[in-house]
PDB file of C-alpha atoms in Angstrom:
ATOM      1  CA  UNK A   1      59.651 128.104 152.769  1.00  0.00           C
ATOM      2  CA  UNK A   2      58.140 125.790 150.088  1.00  0.00           C
ATOM      3  CA  UNK A   3      54.092 126.212 149.696  1.00  0.00           C
ATOM      4  CA  UNK A   4      52.330 123.402 148.786  1.00  0.00           C
ATOM      5  CA  UNK A   5      48.901 123.269 147.203  1.00  0.00           C
ATOM      6  CA  UNK A   6      46.767 120.106 148.612  1.00  0.00           C
ATOM      7  CA  UNK A   7      43.716 118.468 146.837  1.00  0.00           C
ATOM      8  CA  UNK A   8      40.707 119.560 148.545  1.00  0.00           C
ATOM      9  CA  UNK A   9      37.748 117.176 148.983  1.00  0.00           C
ATOM     10  CA  UNK A  10      34.280 118.612 148.906  1.00  0.00           C
ATOM     11  CA  UNK A  11      32.045 116.985 151.763  1.00  0.00           C
ATOM     12  CA  UNK A  12      28.257 116.798 151.892  1.00  0.00           C
ATOM     13  CA  UNK A  13      26.755 115.542 155.367  1.00  0.00           C
ATOM     14  CA  UNK A  14      30.094 114.228 156.440  1.00  0.00           C
ATOM     15  CA  UNK A  15      30.681 111.900 153.342  1.00  0.00           C
ATOM     16  CA  UNK A  16      33.776 112.830 151.263  1.00  0.00           C
ATOM     17  CA  UNK A  17      33.273 113.205 147.513  1.00  0.00           C
ATOM     18  CA  UNK A  18      35.154 111.027 145.340  1.00  0.00           C
ATOM     19  CA  UNK A  19      38.103 112.620 143.363  1.00  0.00           C
ATOM     20  CA  UNK A  20      37.249 112.363 139.243  1.00  0.00           C
ATOM     21  CA  UNK A  21      38.814 109.145 138.063  1.00  0.00           C
ATOM     22  CA  UNK A  22      41.598 109.129 135.559  1.00  0.00           C
ATOM     23  CA  UNK A  23      39.147 107.836 132.958  1.00  0.00           C
ATOM     24  CA  UNK A  24      36.783 110.343 133.577  1.00  0.00           C
ATOM     25  CA  UNK A  25      39.270 113.136 133.274  1.00  0.00           C
ATOM     26  CA  UNK A  26      40.260 111.791 129.871  1.00  0.00           C
ATOM     27  CA  UNK A  27      36.656 111.740 128.567  1.00  0.00           C
ATOM     28  CA  UNK A  28      35.762 115.143 129.479  1.00  0.00           C
ATOM     29  CA  UNK A  29      39.065 116.098 127.816  1.00  0.00           C
ATOM     30  CA  UNK A  30      37.819 113.976 124.432  1.00  0.00           C
ATOM     31  CA  UNK A  31      34.503 115.807 123.956  1.00  0.00           C
ATOM     32  CA  UNK A  32      36.264 119.195 122.637  1.00  0.00           C
ATOM     33  CA  UNK A  33      38.392 116.796 120.166  1.00  0.00           C
ATOM     34  CA  UNK A  34      35.303 114.630 119.224  1.00  0.00           C
ATOM     35  CA  UNK A  35      33.332 117.947 118.286  1.00  0.00           C
ATOM     36  CA  UNK A  36      36.141 119.388 116.378  1.00  0.00           C
ATOM     37  CA  UNK A  37      36.737 115.912 114.477  1.00  0.00           C
ATOM     38  CA  UNK A  38      32.693 116.072 113.846  1.00  0.00           C
ATOM     39  CA  UNK A  39      33.373 119.290 112.251  1.00  0.00           C
ATOM     40  CA  UNK A  40      36.199 118.847 110.492  1.00  0.00           C
ATOM     41  CA  UNK A  41      34.812 115.900 108.870  1.00  0.00           C
ATOM     42  CA  UNK A  42      31.929 117.958 107.844  1.00  0.00           C
ATOM     43  CA  UNK A  43      33.712 120.576 106.238  1.00  0.00           C
ATOM     44  CA  UNK A  44      36.090 117.767 104.438  1.00  0.00           C
ATOM     45  CA  UNK A  45      33.199 115.385 102.735  1.00  0.00           C
ATOM     46  CA  UNK A  46      30.565 118.309 102.256  1.00  0.00           C
ATOM     47  CA  UNK A  47      31.974 118.911  98.907  1.00  0.00           C
ATOM     48  CA  UNK A  48      32.324 115.389  98.016  1.00  0.00           C
ATOM     49  CA  UNK A  49      29.582 113.512  99.264  1.00  0.00           C
ATOM     50  CA  UNK A  50      27.012 115.278 101.329  1.00  0.00           C
ATOM     51  CA  UNK A  51      25.919 119.477 101.132  1.00  0.00           C
ATOM     52  CA  UNK A  52      23.216 120.992 103.332  1.00  0.00           C
ATOM     53  CA  UNK A  53      20.729 123.481 101.706  1.00  0.00           C
ATOM     54  CA  UNK A  54      18.107 126.190 102.840  1.00  0.00           C
ATOM     55  CA  UNK A  55      14.512 125.792 101.508  1.00  0.00           C
ATOM     56  CA  UNK A  56      13.466 129.214 100.781  1.00  0.00           C
ATOM     57  CA  UNK A  57      10.032 128.747  99.808  1.00  0.00           C
ATOM     58  CA  UNK A  58       6.950 126.756 100.011  1.00  0.00           C
ATOM     59  CA  UNK A  59       7.003 124.985  96.554  1.00  0.00           C
ATOM     60  CA  UNK A  60       7.777 121.626  97.567  1.00  0.00           C
ATOM     61  CA  UNK A  61       5.364 121.628 100.310  1.00  0.00           C
ATOM     62  CA  UNK A  62       3.610 119.052 101.783  1.00  0.00           C
ATOM     63  CA  UNK A  63       6.983 117.467 101.397  1.00  0.00           C
ATOM     64  CA  UNK A  64       9.580 120.204 102.265  1.00  0.00           C
ATOM     65  CA  UNK A  65       8.507 123.520 104.208  1.00  0.00           C
ATOM     66  CA  UNK A  66      10.157 126.876 103.824  1.00  0.00           C
ATOM     67  CA  UNK A  67      12.864 127.313 106.298  1.00  0.00           C
ATOM     68  CA  UNK A  68      13.481 123.366 106.324  1.00  0.00           C
ATOM     69  CA  UNK A  69      17.409 122.619 106.012  1.00  0.00           C
ATOM     70  CA  UNK A  70      18.180 119.483 103.955  1.00  0.00           C
ATOM     71  CA  UNK A  71      21.048 116.869 103.368  1.00  0.00           C
ATOM     72  CA  UNK A  72      22.095 116.238  99.661  1.00  0.00           C
ATOM     73  CA  UNK A  73      23.690 113.406  98.876  1.00  0.00           C
ATOM     74  CA  UNK A  74      26.150 114.039  95.658  1.00  0.00           C
ATOM     75  CA  UNK A  75      26.958 110.625  94.363  1.00  0.00           C
ATOM     76  CA  UNK A  76      22.996 110.299  93.877  1.00  0.00           C
ATOM     77  CA  UNK A  77      23.648 112.962  91.062  1.00  0.00           C
ATOM     78  CA  UNK A  78      24.694 110.288  88.832  1.00  0.00           C
ATOM     79  CA  UNK A  79      21.304 108.043  88.959  1.00  0.00           C
ATOM     80  CA  UNK A  80      18.515 110.313  88.782  1.00  0.00           C
ATOM     81  CA  UNK A  81      15.392 108.456  88.429  1.00  0.00           C
ATOM     82  CA  UNK A  82      11.721 109.395  88.353  1.00  0.00           C
ATOM     83  CA  UNK A  83      10.174 110.580  91.736  1.00  0.00           C
ATOM     84  CA  UNK A  84      13.619 111.687  92.987  1.00  0.00           C
ATOM     85  CA  UNK A  85      13.852 114.786  94.583  1.00  0.00           C
ATOM     86  CA  UNK A  86      16.630 116.804  93.723  1.00  0.00           C
ATOM     87  CA  UNK A  87      18.715 119.959  94.111  1.00  0.00           C
ATOM     88  CA  UNK A  88      20.162 121.278  90.804  1.00  0.00           C
ATOM     89  CA  UNK A  89      21.511 124.434  89.367  1.00  0.00           C
ATOM     90  CA  UNK A  90      18.880 126.592  87.896  1.00  0.00           C
ATOM     91  CA  UNK A  91      20.768 128.963  86.297  1.00  0.00           C
ATOM     92  CA  UNK A  92      20.990 127.954  82.993  1.00  0.00           C
ATOM     93  CA  UNK A  93      17.477 126.636  82.549  1.00  0.00           C
ATOM     94  CA  UNK A  94      15.382 128.930  84.982  1.00  0.00           C
ATOM     95  CA  UNK A  95      17.619 131.953  85.927  1.00  0.00           C
ATOM     96  CA  UNK A  96      18.343 132.914  89.376  1.00  0.00           C
ATOM     97  CA  UNK A  97      15.769 131.599  91.962  1.00  0.00           C
ATOM     98  CA  UNK A  98      12.533 133.630  91.954  1.00  0.00           C
ATOM     99  CA  UNK A  99      11.132 131.246  94.911  1.00  0.00           C
ATOM    100  CA  UNK A 100      13.887 132.791  97.268  1.00  0.00           C
ATOM    101  CA  UNK A 101      12.558 134.607 100.434  1.00  0.00           C
ATOM    102  CA  UNK A 102      14.453 135.937 103.688  1.00  0.00           C
ATOM    103  CA  UNK A 103      14.023 133.757 106.680  1.00  0.00           C
ATOM    104  CA  UNK A 104      13.566 135.656 109.946  1.00  0.00           C
ATOM    105  CA  UNK A 105      13.673 134.588 113.455  1.00  0.00           C
ATOM    106  CA  UNK A 106      15.458 131.316 114.323  1.00  0.00           C
ATOM    107  CA  UNK A 107      15.615 130.144 110.923  1.00  0.00           C
ATOM    108  CA  UNK A 108      17.708 132.941 110.089  1.00  0.00           C
ATOM    109  CA  UNK A 109      19.694 132.435 112.948  1.00  0.00           C
ATOM    110  CA  UNK A 110      20.418 128.813 111.823  1.00  0.00           C
ATOM    111  CA  UNK A 111      20.832 130.361 107.817  1.00  0.00           C
ATOM    112  CA  UNK A 112      23.579 132.738 109.244  1.00  0.00           C
ATOM    113  CA  UNK A 113      25.395 129.911 111.245  1.00  0.00           C
ATOM    114  CA  UNK A 114      25.463 127.279 108.454  1.00  0.00           C
ATOM    115  CA  UNK A 115      26.552 130.115 105.757  1.00  0.00           C
ATOM    116  CA  UNK A 116      29.411 130.876 108.354  1.00  0.00           C
ATOM    117  CA  UNK A 117      30.676 126.924 107.834  1.00  0.00           C
ATOM    118  CA  UNK A 118      30.662 127.213 104.115  1.00  0.00           C
ATOM    119  CA  UNK A 119      27.402 125.506 103.353  1.00  0.00           C
ATOM    120  CA  UNK A 120      24.973 127.200 100.676  1.00  0.00           C
ATOM    121  CA  UNK A 121      22.100 128.921 100.784  1.00  0.00           C
ATOM    122  CA  UNK A 122      21.473 128.110  97.285  1.00  0.00           C
ATOM    123  CA  UNK A 123      20.182 131.392  95.694  1.00  0.00           C
ATOM    124  CA  UNK A 124      20.603 129.930  92.413  1.00  0.00           C
ATOM    125  CA  UNK A 125      19.825 126.286  93.144  1.00  0.00           C
ATOM    126  CA  UNK A 126      16.330 124.804  93.190  1.00  0.00           C
ATOM    127  CA  UNK A 127      14.892 121.626  95.008  1.00  0.00           C
ATOM    128  CA  UNK A 128      11.974 119.782  92.936  1.00  0.00           C
ATOM    129  CA  UNK A 129      10.796 116.344  91.933  1.00  0.00           C
ATOM    130  CA  UNK A 130      11.651 114.531  88.796  1.00  0.00           C
ATOM    131  CA  UNK A 131       8.804 113.794  86.975  1.00  0.00           C
ATOM    132  CA  UNK A 132      10.402 112.649  83.820  1.00  0.00           C
ATOM    133  CA  UNK A 133      13.868 111.803  82.407  1.00  0.00           C
ATOM    134  CA  UNK A 134      15.303 112.089  79.138  1.00  0.00           C
ATOM    135  CA  UNK A 135      13.335 110.015  76.278  1.00  0.00           C
ATOM    136  CA  UNK A 136      10.209 110.207  77.918  1.00  0.00           C
ATOM    137  CA  UNK A 137       7.115 111.868  77.086  1.00  0.00           C
ATOM    138  CA  UNK A 138       5.287 114.038  79.829  1.00  0.00           C
ATOM    139  CA  UNK A 139       2.109 115.573  79.755  1.00  0.00           C
ATOM    140  CA  UNK A 140      -0.710 117.106  81.920  1.00  0.00           C
ATOM    141  CA  UNK A 141      -4.095 117.511  81.083  1.00  0.00           C
ATOM    142  CA  UNK A 142      -6.322 120.433  81.988  1.00  0.00           C
ATOM    143  CA  UNK A 143      -7.197 118.900  85.689  1.00  0.00           C
ATOM    144  CA  UNK A 144      -3.667 118.779  86.665  1.00  0.00           C
ATOM    145  CA  UNK A 145      -3.385 114.901  86.048  1.00  0.00           C
ATOM    146  CA  UNK A 146       0.429 114.008  84.920  1.00  0.00           C
ATOM    147  CA  UNK A 147       1.111 111.309  82.593  1.00  0.00           C
ATOM    148  CA  UNK A 148       4.817 109.933  81.535  1.00  0.00           C
ATOM    149  CA  UNK A 149       4.611 107.518  77.993  1.00  0.00           C
ATOM    150  CA  UNK A 150       0.967 107.738  78.077  1.00  0.00           C
ATOM    151  CA  UNK A 151       0.650 106.140  81.872  1.00  0.00           C
ATOM    152  CA  UNK A 152      -0.930 108.277  84.442  1.00  0.00           C
ATOM    153  CA  UNK A 153       1.293 108.594  87.407  1.00  0.00           C
ATOM    154  CA  UNK A 154      -0.158 108.255  91.171  1.00  0.00           C
ATOM    155  CA  UNK A 155       1.143 111.643  93.316  1.00  0.00           C
ATOM    156  CA  UNK A 156       0.227 111.230  96.904  1.00  0.00           C
ATOM    157  CA  UNK A 157       2.606 113.978  97.593  1.00  0.00           C
ATOM    158  CA  UNK A 158       0.678 116.563  94.891  1.00  0.00           C
ATOM    159  CA  UNK A 159      -0.987 119.682  95.709  1.00  0.00           C
ATOM    160  CA  UNK A 160      -2.844 120.231  92.961  1.00  0.00           C
ATOM    161  CA  UNK A 161      -5.080 123.305  93.376  1.00  0.00           C
ATOM    162  CA  UNK A 162      -4.269 124.898  90.624  1.00  0.00           C
ATOM    163  CA  UNK A 163      -1.496 123.022  88.315  1.00  0.00           C
ATOM    164  CA  UNK A 164      -1.701 125.627  85.396  1.00  0.00           C
ATOM    165  CA  UNK A 165      -1.958 125.050  81.502  1.00  0.00           C
ATOM    166  CA  UNK A 166      -1.791 121.499  79.900  1.00  0.00           C
ATOM    167  CA  UNK A 167       1.477 120.672  78.141  1.00  0.00           C
ATOM    168  CA  UNK A 168       2.927 117.705  76.217  1.00  0.00           C
ATOM    169  CA  UNK A 169       6.784 117.626  76.009  1.00  0.00           C
ATOM    170  CA  UNK A 170       9.189 114.942  74.641  1.00  0.00           C
ATOM    171  CA  UNK A 171      12.260 115.153  77.276  1.00  0.00           C
ATOM    172  CA  UNK A 172      15.637 115.461  75.076  1.00  0.00           C
ATOM    173  CA  UNK A 173      18.266 112.699  76.487  1.00  0.00           C
ATOM    174  CA  UNK A 174      20.295 113.912  79.081  1.00  0.00           C
ATOM    175  CA  UNK A 175      17.634 116.150  80.358  1.00  0.00           C
ATOM    176  CA  UNK A 176      15.201 116.270  82.993  1.00  0.00           C
ATOM    177  CA  UNK A 177      11.642 117.525  83.515  1.00  0.00           C
ATOM    178  CA  UNK A 178      11.174 118.823  87.279  1.00  0.00           C
ATOM    179  CA  UNK A 179       8.084 120.273  89.272  1.00  0.00           C
ATOM    180  CA  UNK A 180       7.179 121.445  92.447  1.00  0.00           C
ATOM    181  CA  UNK A 181       5.234 119.452  94.690  1.00  0.00           C
ATOM    182  CA  UNK A 182       2.856 122.595  95.676  1.00  0.00           C
ATOM    183  CA  UNK A 183       2.165 122.915  91.934  1.00  0.00           C
ATOM    184  CA  UNK A 184       0.385 126.388  92.390  1.00  0.00           C
ATOM    185  CA  UNK A 185       3.295 128.429  94.071  1.00  0.00           C
ATOM    186  CA  UNK A 186       6.324 126.451  92.232  1.00  0.00           C
ATOM    187  CA  UNK A 187       8.929 127.921  89.732  1.00  0.00           C
ATOM    188  CA  UNK A 188       9.441 124.631  87.872  1.00  0.00           C
ATOM    189  CA  UNK A 189      10.017 123.323  83.955  1.00  0.00           C
ATOM    190  CA  UNK A 190       6.153 124.382  83.325  1.00  0.00           C
ATOM    191  CA  UNK A 191       6.620 127.951  83.808  1.00  0.00           C
ATOM    192  CA  UNK A 192       9.873 127.974  81.048  1.00  0.00           C
ATOM    193  CA  UNK A 193       8.493 126.101  77.959  1.00  0.00           C
ATOM    194  CA  UNK A 194       9.417 128.940  75.682  1.00  0.00           C
ATOM    195  CA  UNK A 195      13.028 129.385  77.127  1.00  0.00           C
ATOM    196  CA  UNK A 196      16.097 127.129  75.705  1.00  0.00           C
ATOM    197  CA  UNK A 197      15.990 123.591  76.565  1.00  0.00           C
ATOM    198  CA  UNK A 198      11.833 124.145  76.593  1.00  0.00           C
ATOM    199  CA  UNK A 199      11.697 123.941  80.341  1.00  0.00           C
ATOM    200  CA  UNK A 200      13.664 121.003  80.862  1.00  0.00           C
ATOM    201  CA  UNK A 201      17.031 120.844  82.824  1.00  0.00           C
ATOM    202  CA  UNK A 202      20.414 119.286  82.306  1.00  0.00           C
ATOM    203  CA  UNK A 203      21.034 115.971  84.109  1.00  0.00           C
ATOM    204  CA  UNK A 204      24.565 117.474  84.565  1.00  0.00           C
ATOM    205  CA  UNK A 205      23.060 120.411  86.664  1.00  0.00           C
ATOM    206  CA  UNK A 206      21.947 118.323  89.295  1.00  0.00           C
ATOM    207  CA  UNK A 207      24.023 118.721  92.493  1.00  0.00           C
ATOM    208  CA  UNK A 208      22.338 115.491  94.268  1.00  0.00           C
ATOM    209  CA  UNK A 209      19.286 113.601  95.657  1.00  0.00           C
ATOM    210  CA  UNK A 210      17.524 115.109  99.194  1.00  0.00           C
ATOM    211  CA  UNK A 211      18.023 112.417 101.595  1.00  0.00           C
ATOM    212  CA  UNK A 212      16.738 114.007 104.572  1.00  0.00           C
ATOM    213  CA  UNK A 213      15.862 117.127 106.589  1.00  0.00           C
ATOM    214  CA  UNK A 214      17.807 118.089 109.500  1.00  0.00           C
ATOM    215  CA  UNK A 215      15.929 121.303 110.617  1.00  0.00           C
ATOM    216  CA  UNK A 216      13.529 121.875 112.599  1.00  0.00           C
ATOM    217  CA  UNK A 217      14.515 119.739 114.994  1.00  0.00           C
ATOM    218  CA  UNK A 218      10.776 118.117 115.364  1.00  0.00           C
ATOM    219  CA  UNK A 219      10.677 117.011 111.633  1.00  0.00           C
ATOM    220  CA  UNK A 220      14.620 115.566 111.734  1.00  0.00           C
ATOM    221  CA  UNK A 221      14.915 112.579 109.181  1.00  0.00           C
ATOM    222  CA  UNK A 222      14.003 111.466 105.767  1.00  0.00           C
ATOM    223  CA  UNK A 223      11.448 112.353 103.320  1.00  0.00           C
ATOM    224  CA  UNK A 224       7.753 111.342 104.196  1.00  0.00           C
ATOM    225  CA  UNK A 225       6.888 107.570 103.349  1.00  0.00           C
ATOM    226  CA  UNK A 226       4.107 108.724 100.927  1.00  0.00           C
ATOM    227  CA  UNK A 227       6.791 111.406  98.906  1.00  0.00           C
ATOM    228  CA  UNK A 228       7.726 108.131  96.369  1.00  0.00           C
ATOM    229  CA  UNK A 229       6.139 108.902  93.041  1.00  0.00           C
ATOM    230  CA  UNK A 230       4.734 105.928  91.119  1.00  0.00           C
ATOM    231  CA  UNK A 231       7.304 105.763  88.462  1.00  0.00           C
ATOM    232  CA  UNK A 232       5.264 105.150  85.788  1.00  0.00           C
ATOM    233  CA  UNK A 233       6.006 105.097  82.429  1.00  0.00           C
ATOM    234  CA  UNK A 234       7.797 102.313  80.370  1.00  0.00           C
ATOM    235  CA  UNK A 235      11.351 103.796  79.697  1.00  0.00           C
ATOM    236  CA  UNK A 236      14.054 103.769  82.063  1.00  0.00           C
TER     237      UNK A 236
END
């Protein structure tokens, strides 16, 4: 005897529930494919266009906070300007990052997933703001006011409770002077004046420009509008 399996409709209050249409079934099948395609696109483009990083400390507060996840536009490394927030490999200029802290809770879980997908946690990478570029003269007075090419720059993003001792530096060609927005809590060019390069970073060591934050979800988006630096000075 042949056994037949008939389709069954589930009824509610005597009303037949419509069977899924072919288009709805196709739509459900597409979702896993779209998700896989998106992940494949992320993996393929990560090394070419966009790379993600974990911010380990509060050295860039209030612009970026410890535990943030940021997206970096790698082609932007070819056109770095004053005021840009960049990620760079600081091994040569600064050594291994001294700002790394161990995340906890949800941030730790997100970091683990990111690392599993191949996203760098950046233990040798730094995120800082470019204050001066090659050919500039940058100095800071005892009050923490920064001048580029003898022009005072406006820094609405900076926390300057204690900016450290004054300095006066001529930035060599092909190099950058970088500082954290949270001046009292940042390991940056100021702390490496006695090192080879005089605290400056090679422009070639820049990974890319920070274009936005994707974690935490409450702060998803671009950098704050007041995070733009007065690009001051007369040299580009």
